[in-house]
Each structure stands twice: as C-alpha cells, then as structure tokens.
Short mmCIF file of C-alpha atoms in Angstrom, two decimals:
data_model
loop_
_atom_site.label_atom_id
_atom_site.label_comp_id
_atom_site.label_asym_id
_atom_site.label_seq_id
_atom_site.Cartn_x
_atom_site.Cartn_y
_atom_site.Cartn_z
CA MET A 1 -49.03 -29.64 -32.98
CA ARG A 2 -48.80 -31.68 -29.47
CA ILE A 3 -46.20 -34.62 -29.36
CA ARG A 4 -47.13 -37.15 -26.26
CA VAL A 5 -44.83 -39.57 -25.67
CA ARG A 6 -44.97 -42.83 -24.36
CA VAL A 7 -43.39 -43.65 -20.85
CA PRO A 8 -42.60 -47.80 -20.47
CA ARG A 9 -45.46 -48.65 -17.40
CA ARG A 10 -42.18 -49.64 -15.31
CA VAL A 11 -40.44 -45.95 -15.81
CA ALA A 12 -43.80 -44.59 -14.80
CA LEU A 13 -44.51 -46.40 -11.56
CA ALA A 14 -40.76 -45.92 -11.01
CA VAL A 15 -40.62 -42.45 -10.63
CA GLY A 16 -44.42 -42.65 -8.91
CA ALA A 17 -42.66 -44.09 -6.16
CA LEU A 18 -39.92 -41.98 -5.59
CA THR A 19 -42.41 -39.20 -5.42
CA LEU A 20 -44.53 -40.85 -2.62
CA LEU A 21 -40.85 -41.06 -0.82
CA GLY A 22 -40.43 -37.29 -1.78
CA VAL A 23 -37.81 -37.80 -3.84
CA THR A 24 -37.55 -36.42 -6.89
CA THR A 25 -34.25 -36.30 -8.12
CA ALA A 26 -31.29 -38.69 -7.49
CA PRO A 27 -28.08 -37.78 -5.38
CA GLY A 28 -25.85 -35.40 -7.10
CA VAL A 29 -27.88 -35.00 -10.42
CA ALA A 30 -28.87 -31.66 -11.29
CA MET A 31 -32.38 -31.42 -13.13
CA ALA A 32 -32.26 -28.84 -15.82
CA THR A 33 -35.38 -26.07 -15.51
CA ASP A 34 -36.41 -24.00 -18.25
CA GLY A 35 -33.93 -21.27 -19.48
CA GLY A 36 -31.03 -23.09 -18.70
CA SER A 37 -29.20 -25.43 -17.05
CA SER A 38 -28.64 -25.89 -12.88
CA SER A 39 -25.32 -27.23 -13.37
CA ALA A 40 -23.69 -24.05 -12.25
CA SER A 41 -25.91 -24.02 -8.82
CA THR A 42 -24.64 -27.38 -8.42
CA SER A 43 -20.81 -27.10 -8.73
CA PRO A 44 -19.09 -27.06 -5.61
CA LYS A 45 -18.15 -23.42 -4.61
CA PRO A 46 -14.26 -22.80 -4.90
CA THR A 47 -11.74 -22.18 -2.19
CA ILE A 48 -11.47 -18.90 -1.24
CA VAL A 49 -7.59 -18.40 -0.54
CA LEU A 50 -6.64 -14.80 1.18
CA VAL A 51 -3.14 -14.01 1.16
CA HIS A 52 -2.05 -10.48 2.74
CA GLY A 53 1.03 -8.48 2.34
CA ALA A 54 3.51 -6.63 4.67
CA TRP A 55 2.70 -4.81 7.39
CA ALA A 56 -0.87 -7.14 8.05
CA ASP A 57 -1.20 -10.26 9.00
CA SER A 58 -3.92 -13.20 8.36
CA SER A 59 -6.10 -11.36 10.90
CA SER A 60 -7.10 -7.88 8.32
CA TRP A 61 -8.98 -10.25 6.17
CA SER A 62 -11.42 -11.38 9.27
CA SER A 63 -14.44 -9.37 8.25
CA VAL A 64 -14.39 -10.49 4.70
CA LEU A 65 -13.47 -14.06 6.17
CA GLU A 66 -17.10 -13.73 7.60
CA ARG A 67 -19.10 -13.01 5.01
CA LEU A 68 -17.61 -15.11 2.25
CA ARG A 69 -18.24 -18.14 5.25
CA LYS A 70 -21.80 -17.05 5.66
CA ASP A 71 -22.53 -17.34 1.52
CA GLY A 72 -21.61 -20.56 1.44
CA TYR A 73 -17.53 -20.29 0.31
CA PRO A 74 -14.60 -22.92 1.65
CA VAL A 75 -12.45 -19.98 3.22
CA ARG A 76 -9.06 -20.08 4.12
CA ALA A 77 -5.91 -17.28 5.22
CA ILE A 78 -2.81 -18.34 4.66
CA ALA A 79 0.27 -16.62 6.81
CA ASN A 80 2.42 -14.74 4.51
CA PRO A 81 5.75 -15.05 5.63
CA LEU A 82 6.88 -12.16 4.27
CA GLN A 83 10.73 -13.39 4.00
CA GLY A 84 11.75 -12.79 0.54
CA LEU A 85 9.27 -13.54 -3.23
CA THR A 86 10.81 -16.58 -3.70
CA SER A 87 10.47 -18.63 -0.62
CA ASP A 88 6.67 -16.62 -0.10
CA THR A 89 5.90 -17.93 -3.22
CA ALA A 90 7.29 -21.55 -2.21
CA TYR A 91 5.65 -21.48 1.13
CA VAL A 92 1.84 -20.47 -0.60
CA SER A 93 2.44 -22.67 -3.05
CA SER A 94 2.92 -25.54 -0.23
CA TYR A 95 -0.54 -25.04 1.12
CA LEU A 96 -1.97 -24.46 -1.91
CA SER A 97 -1.41 -28.50 -2.77
CA THR A 98 -2.99 -29.40 0.15
CA ILE A 99 -6.51 -28.07 -1.28
CA LYS A 100 -8.56 -30.50 -3.05
CA GLY A 101 -11.01 -28.58 -5.45
CA PRO A 102 -11.39 -25.02 -7.56
CA MET A 103 -9.76 -22.45 -5.60
CA VAL A 104 -9.65 -18.22 -6.72
CA LEU A 105 -6.37 -16.70 -5.27
CA VAL A 106 -7.02 -13.44 -3.65
CA GLY A 107 -3.53 -11.04 -2.57
CA HIS A 108 -3.75 -7.40 -1.04
CA SER A 109 -0.77 -5.07 -1.53
CA TYR A 110 2.80 -7.48 -1.71
CA GLY A 111 0.37 -10.33 -1.66
CA GLY A 112 -0.60 -9.72 -5.77
CA ALA A 113 2.73 -10.72 -6.32
CA VAL A 114 2.76 -13.71 -4.36
CA ILE A 115 -0.25 -15.11 -6.18
CA THR A 116 1.41 -13.91 -9.26
CA ASN A 117 3.69 -16.10 -8.81
CA SER A 118 2.39 -19.33 -7.06
CA ALA A 119 -0.77 -19.89 -8.83
CA ALA A 120 1.19 -20.52 -12.36
CA SER A 121 2.03 -23.66 -11.52
CA ASP A 122 -1.24 -25.02 -10.12
CA PRO A 123 -4.00 -25.81 -12.00
CA ASP A 124 -6.51 -25.54 -9.53
CA VAL A 125 -6.89 -22.04 -9.55
CA ARG A 126 -9.41 -20.57 -11.50
CA ALA A 127 -9.31 -16.54 -11.23
CA LEU A 128 -6.63 -14.62 -9.39
CA VAL A 129 -8.28 -11.19 -7.24
CA TYR A 130 -5.27 -8.43 -6.70
CA ILE A 131 -6.84 -6.08 -3.29
CA ALA A 132 -4.28 -3.07 -3.59
CA GLY A 133 -2.56 -4.87 -5.50
CA PHE A 134 1.13 -5.40 -6.71
CA ILE A 135 1.19 -7.17 -9.80
CA PRO A 136 4.55 -8.01 -11.87
CA ALA A 137 5.64 -8.75 -14.58
CA LYS A 138 8.02 -11.83 -14.76
CA GLY A 139 11.70 -10.36 -14.17
CA GLU A 140 9.97 -7.20 -12.63
CA THR A 141 10.35 -6.43 -8.50
CA VAL A 142 8.20 -4.94 -6.41
CA GLY A 143 10.63 -2.24 -5.44
CA ASP A 144 10.33 -1.26 -8.99
CA LEU A 145 6.52 -1.41 -8.97
CA ALA A 146 6.63 0.63 -6.10
CA LYS A 147 8.89 3.63 -7.82
CA ARG A 148 5.61 4.86 -9.60
CA SER A 149 4.35 5.63 -5.71
CA PRO A 150 5.45 7.88 -2.98
CA ASP A 151 7.64 7.09 -0.75
CA LEU A 152 7.00 5.44 2.23
CA PRO A 153 8.26 5.96 5.58
CA LEU A 154 10.16 3.37 6.90
CA VAL A 155 12.18 2.08 9.57
CA GLN A 156 14.45 -0.10 8.79
CA THR A 157 15.92 -3.08 11.55
CA ASP A 158 19.02 -5.66 10.86
CA VAL A 159 17.84 -8.85 12.01
CA PRO A 160 19.60 -12.17 11.45
CA GLY A 161 17.98 -13.01 7.90
CA GLY A 162 19.32 -9.87 6.65
CA GLN A 163 16.79 -6.57 6.94
CA GLU A 164 13.42 -5.78 8.13
CA VAL A 165 11.56 -2.90 6.85
CA SER A 166 8.06 -1.40 8.50
CA ILE A 167 5.90 1.87 8.83
CA ASN A 168 6.55 4.62 11.61
CA PRO A 169 3.34 4.26 13.43
CA ASP A 170 3.84 7.91 13.88
CA ARG A 171 2.81 7.79 10.08
CA PHE A 172 0.91 4.12 10.07
CA ARG A 173 -2.70 5.58 9.58
CA GLU A 174 -1.77 8.33 7.20
CA VAL A 175 -0.01 5.74 4.52
CA PHE A 176 -1.89 2.74 5.19
CA ALA A 177 -5.23 3.43 7.03
CA GLY A 178 -6.62 6.56 6.65
CA ASP A 179 -10.26 5.60 6.54
CA VAL A 180 -10.51 3.33 9.67
CA ASP A 181 -10.55 5.07 12.79
CA LYS A 182 -7.48 5.90 14.99
CA THR A 183 -8.49 3.45 17.19
CA THR A 184 -8.03 0.60 15.41
CA ALA A 185 -5.66 2.41 13.08
CA ALA A 186 -2.79 2.28 16.57
CA ASP A 187 -3.64 -0.67 17.13
CA LEU A 188 -2.80 -1.85 13.42
CA ALA A 189 0.35 0.04 13.44
CA ALA A 190 1.27 -1.76 16.67
CA VAL A 191 0.73 -5.26 15.48
CA GLN A 192 2.20 -4.59 11.88
CA ARG A 193 4.90 -7.28 10.62
CA PRO A 194 7.63 -6.36 8.96
CA ALA A 195 8.80 -7.41 5.60
CA ASN A 196 12.18 -8.50 4.66
CA ILE A 197 13.90 -6.74 2.00
CA LYS A 198 14.10 -9.48 0.17
CA ALA A 199 10.22 -9.26 -0.44
CA VAL A 200 11.19 -6.09 -2.55
CA VAL A 201 14.59 -6.68 -4.57
CA GLU A 202 13.43 -10.93 -5.54
CA ALA A 203 12.19 -10.90 -9.02
CA SER A 204 9.21 -12.40 -10.17
CA ALA A 205 9.63 -15.31 -11.87
CA LEU A 206 5.79 -16.46 -13.44
CA GLU A 207 3.07 -14.61 -14.97
CA ALA A 208 -0.72 -16.44 -13.88
CA PHE A 209 -2.40 -13.50 -14.36
CA ARG A 210 -1.27 -14.47 -18.53
CA SER A 211 -2.91 -17.82 -18.28
CA ILE A 212 -6.02 -17.33 -15.68
CA PRO A 213 -8.33 -14.52 -15.56
CA SER A 214 -7.90 -12.07 -12.62
CA TRP A 215 -9.77 -8.95 -11.34
CA ASP A 216 -8.23 -6.26 -9.53
CA LEU A 217 -10.10 -3.65 -6.77
CA ILE A 218 -8.26 -0.59 -7.26
CA THR A 219 -8.20 2.06 -3.98
CA ARG A 220 -8.66 5.34 -4.94
CA GLN A 221 -7.41 6.92 -1.46
CA ASP A 222 -4.47 4.64 -1.33
CA HIS A 223 -1.09 6.49 -0.05
CA ALA A 224 1.12 3.35 0.12
CA ILE A 225 0.24 2.18 -4.11
CA ALA A 226 -1.01 5.29 -5.63
CA PRO A 227 -3.98 4.63 -7.29
CA ASP A 228 -2.25 5.21 -11.25
CA ALA A 229 0.69 2.60 -10.50
CA GLN A 230 -2.55 0.54 -9.72
CA ARG A 231 -4.57 0.79 -12.74
CA PHE A 232 -1.13 0.64 -14.74
CA MET A 233 -0.94 -2.60 -13.40
CA ALA A 234 -4.40 -3.95 -13.61
CA LYS A 235 -4.51 -2.72 -17.20
CA ARG A 236 -1.29 -4.71 -17.78
CA ALA A 237 -2.76 -7.70 -16.50
CA GLY A 238 -5.89 -7.32 -18.66
CA ALA A 239 -7.95 -7.39 -15.18
CA HIS A 240 -11.67 -6.08 -14.22
CA THR A 241 -11.11 -3.94 -12.53
CA GLU A 242 -13.41 -1.69 -9.84
CA GLU A 243 -12.59 1.14 -8.10
CA VAL A 244 -13.37 2.43 -4.77
CA ASN A 245 -12.91 5.48 -2.20
CA ALA A 246 -10.55 3.41 0.08
CA SER A 247 -7.40 3.53 1.82
CA HIS A 248 -4.74 0.18 1.41
CA ALA A 249 -7.20 -1.16 4.68
CA VAL A 250 -9.89 -1.51 1.85
CA MET A 251 -10.26 -5.36 3.13
CA ILE A 252 -10.65 -3.12 6.87
CA SER A 253 -12.74 -0.36 5.80
CA HIS A 254 -14.74 -1.79 2.42
CA PRO A 255 -15.18 -5.47 3.64
CA ALA A 256 -18.61 -5.75 1.47
CA THR A 257 -17.24 -4.30 -1.20
CA VAL A 258 -14.35 -6.69 -1.40
CA THR A 259 -16.44 -9.28 -0.72
CA HIS A 260 -17.99 -8.29 -3.85
CA ILE A 261 -15.22 -8.63 -6.16
CA ILE A 262 -14.07 -11.84 -4.95
CA GLU A 263 -17.17 -13.28 -5.61
CA GLU A 264 -17.97 -11.89 -8.85
CA ALA A 265 -14.96 -13.41 -9.87
CA ALA A 266 -15.56 -17.04 -8.50
CA ARG A 267 -18.87 -16.86 -10.37
CA GLY A 268 -17.34 -16.14 -13.40
CA THR A 269 -14.85 -18.82 -13.73
CA ARG A 270 -17.61 -21.14 -12.98
#
C-alpha cells in the first residue's frame, strides 16, 4: 500500500529553490539516511590529548600525532613535568580546562597514572587510553605497581627538588626501545627526561577508569612494565584490551597500532 503525503505548495517551492541554489540541507542540520542516523558522522571529533611518561617527552608522539591529525582529529601533546603524581596531575588538569568539547586522554607509561587522576574531575573526558601504561587504584603508587616488573637499571641524581632517576643510557635500548633501531634508541637515551622520585612514591588519589570507558594497548616485548603487570591493571580497570609485539616505546615503533586503538576509543564514545 502506497501512502501519499500532500506537501503544502509553499514548502515545495522553498525546497525547489534551495535545490536550484545547490543547497540540500540547512547549516548544522544532519539529514538521516536509510538504515540509521548520521548524527555520529556530523558530531565533532574529540580532541585527543597525549600525555607522555617518564624518560620521554612530547616528541615521542610525533608519528601518532601526524596520523591522528591526518584523520581529522584535533590533537594536543602535553609536556608532563615528571615532578610527582600530585603536581603532574594538577598541571595536566590545568591544560585540560582550556580545551573545549569532548576529549580522549591517552597516557603512556607513567602518563597513565596522570590521566587516571586528572580525568576524574573533567566531565568532558569521554575515554581513557593506556599505552603500556600504569593504571593505579586509589591509594596505590606507581612504585607499588612497578614491583610486578623486573628492577630497572636506574641512575639517581640529587637535584634541588629532591632526587631524580633516569635509565642507564647503556641499557636504554634493552629496557625501553628494544624494537627501535640503534641510532634512534641512542638518541632517545641521550635526550631522556629524568623523573622525580615523587612520581613513584606519591599515591594515586582518584580512579577515573571507574566511571570513564578505558582502552589498553599491552606491549608483549616490554622490559619496563612487564606484560603480565599490564594485563593485571587492564583487567582490574575493565579496559578494552589489545596486544602487540612491541617494546615499551610502542608509540615510536608501532605508531599505526597506537593510532588505531586511540581512534577506536574515540569512535566508541561518540
């Protein structure tokens, strides 16, 4: 049975005029298509906020950032001070407050602990993505979780703000970047940013993963955070997990894989 709908003449004329002008929809109005709504395709993509961990800096995200931008995502790579979980959380939170609209937070290594805390107070954070990251529970320290992994060859230095630690450059590639070429690994070792000991001993105060969906990329060839330790944290957080045969420096050695899980999280929360 065919149902005919009478369209008022003035509406029909208006539609015809718009068609002649090459206008099919009014600005800001999404047209539904057969099989579903297009609201998801017209909603703005979330800003991806990348937070690096210890012994790295924002440049470690360069290849990932390039891919995300090419796919249309606004991206910010925040410089993590690495001066202690409490102050680093406050620092990152201050930058999050300047970003309008939905966000997806991505934390590598110690950066995972930072986003776990900073995301809890920002209602615009729609997803958390851990890249070989620490996911501490409330009252737990990164040091507590690090006990689940082999001891790292760290070099300690007394500084005005207390004590900082870095990875012995001679063993940096072995521990941090085993699947990165020797020259790049040597460069990473030379420019690594030390972390204040407070980053390890200050307890986590919040658990954003309890209320915000999370994803976790587990690195099977990681000698900085043991894969089993990563799996333990991911399971406890209820994260959507993926695994890759990569070192701790996975965002450098496997940027396409890292980009994929970030975009998966972004699509999963729209």
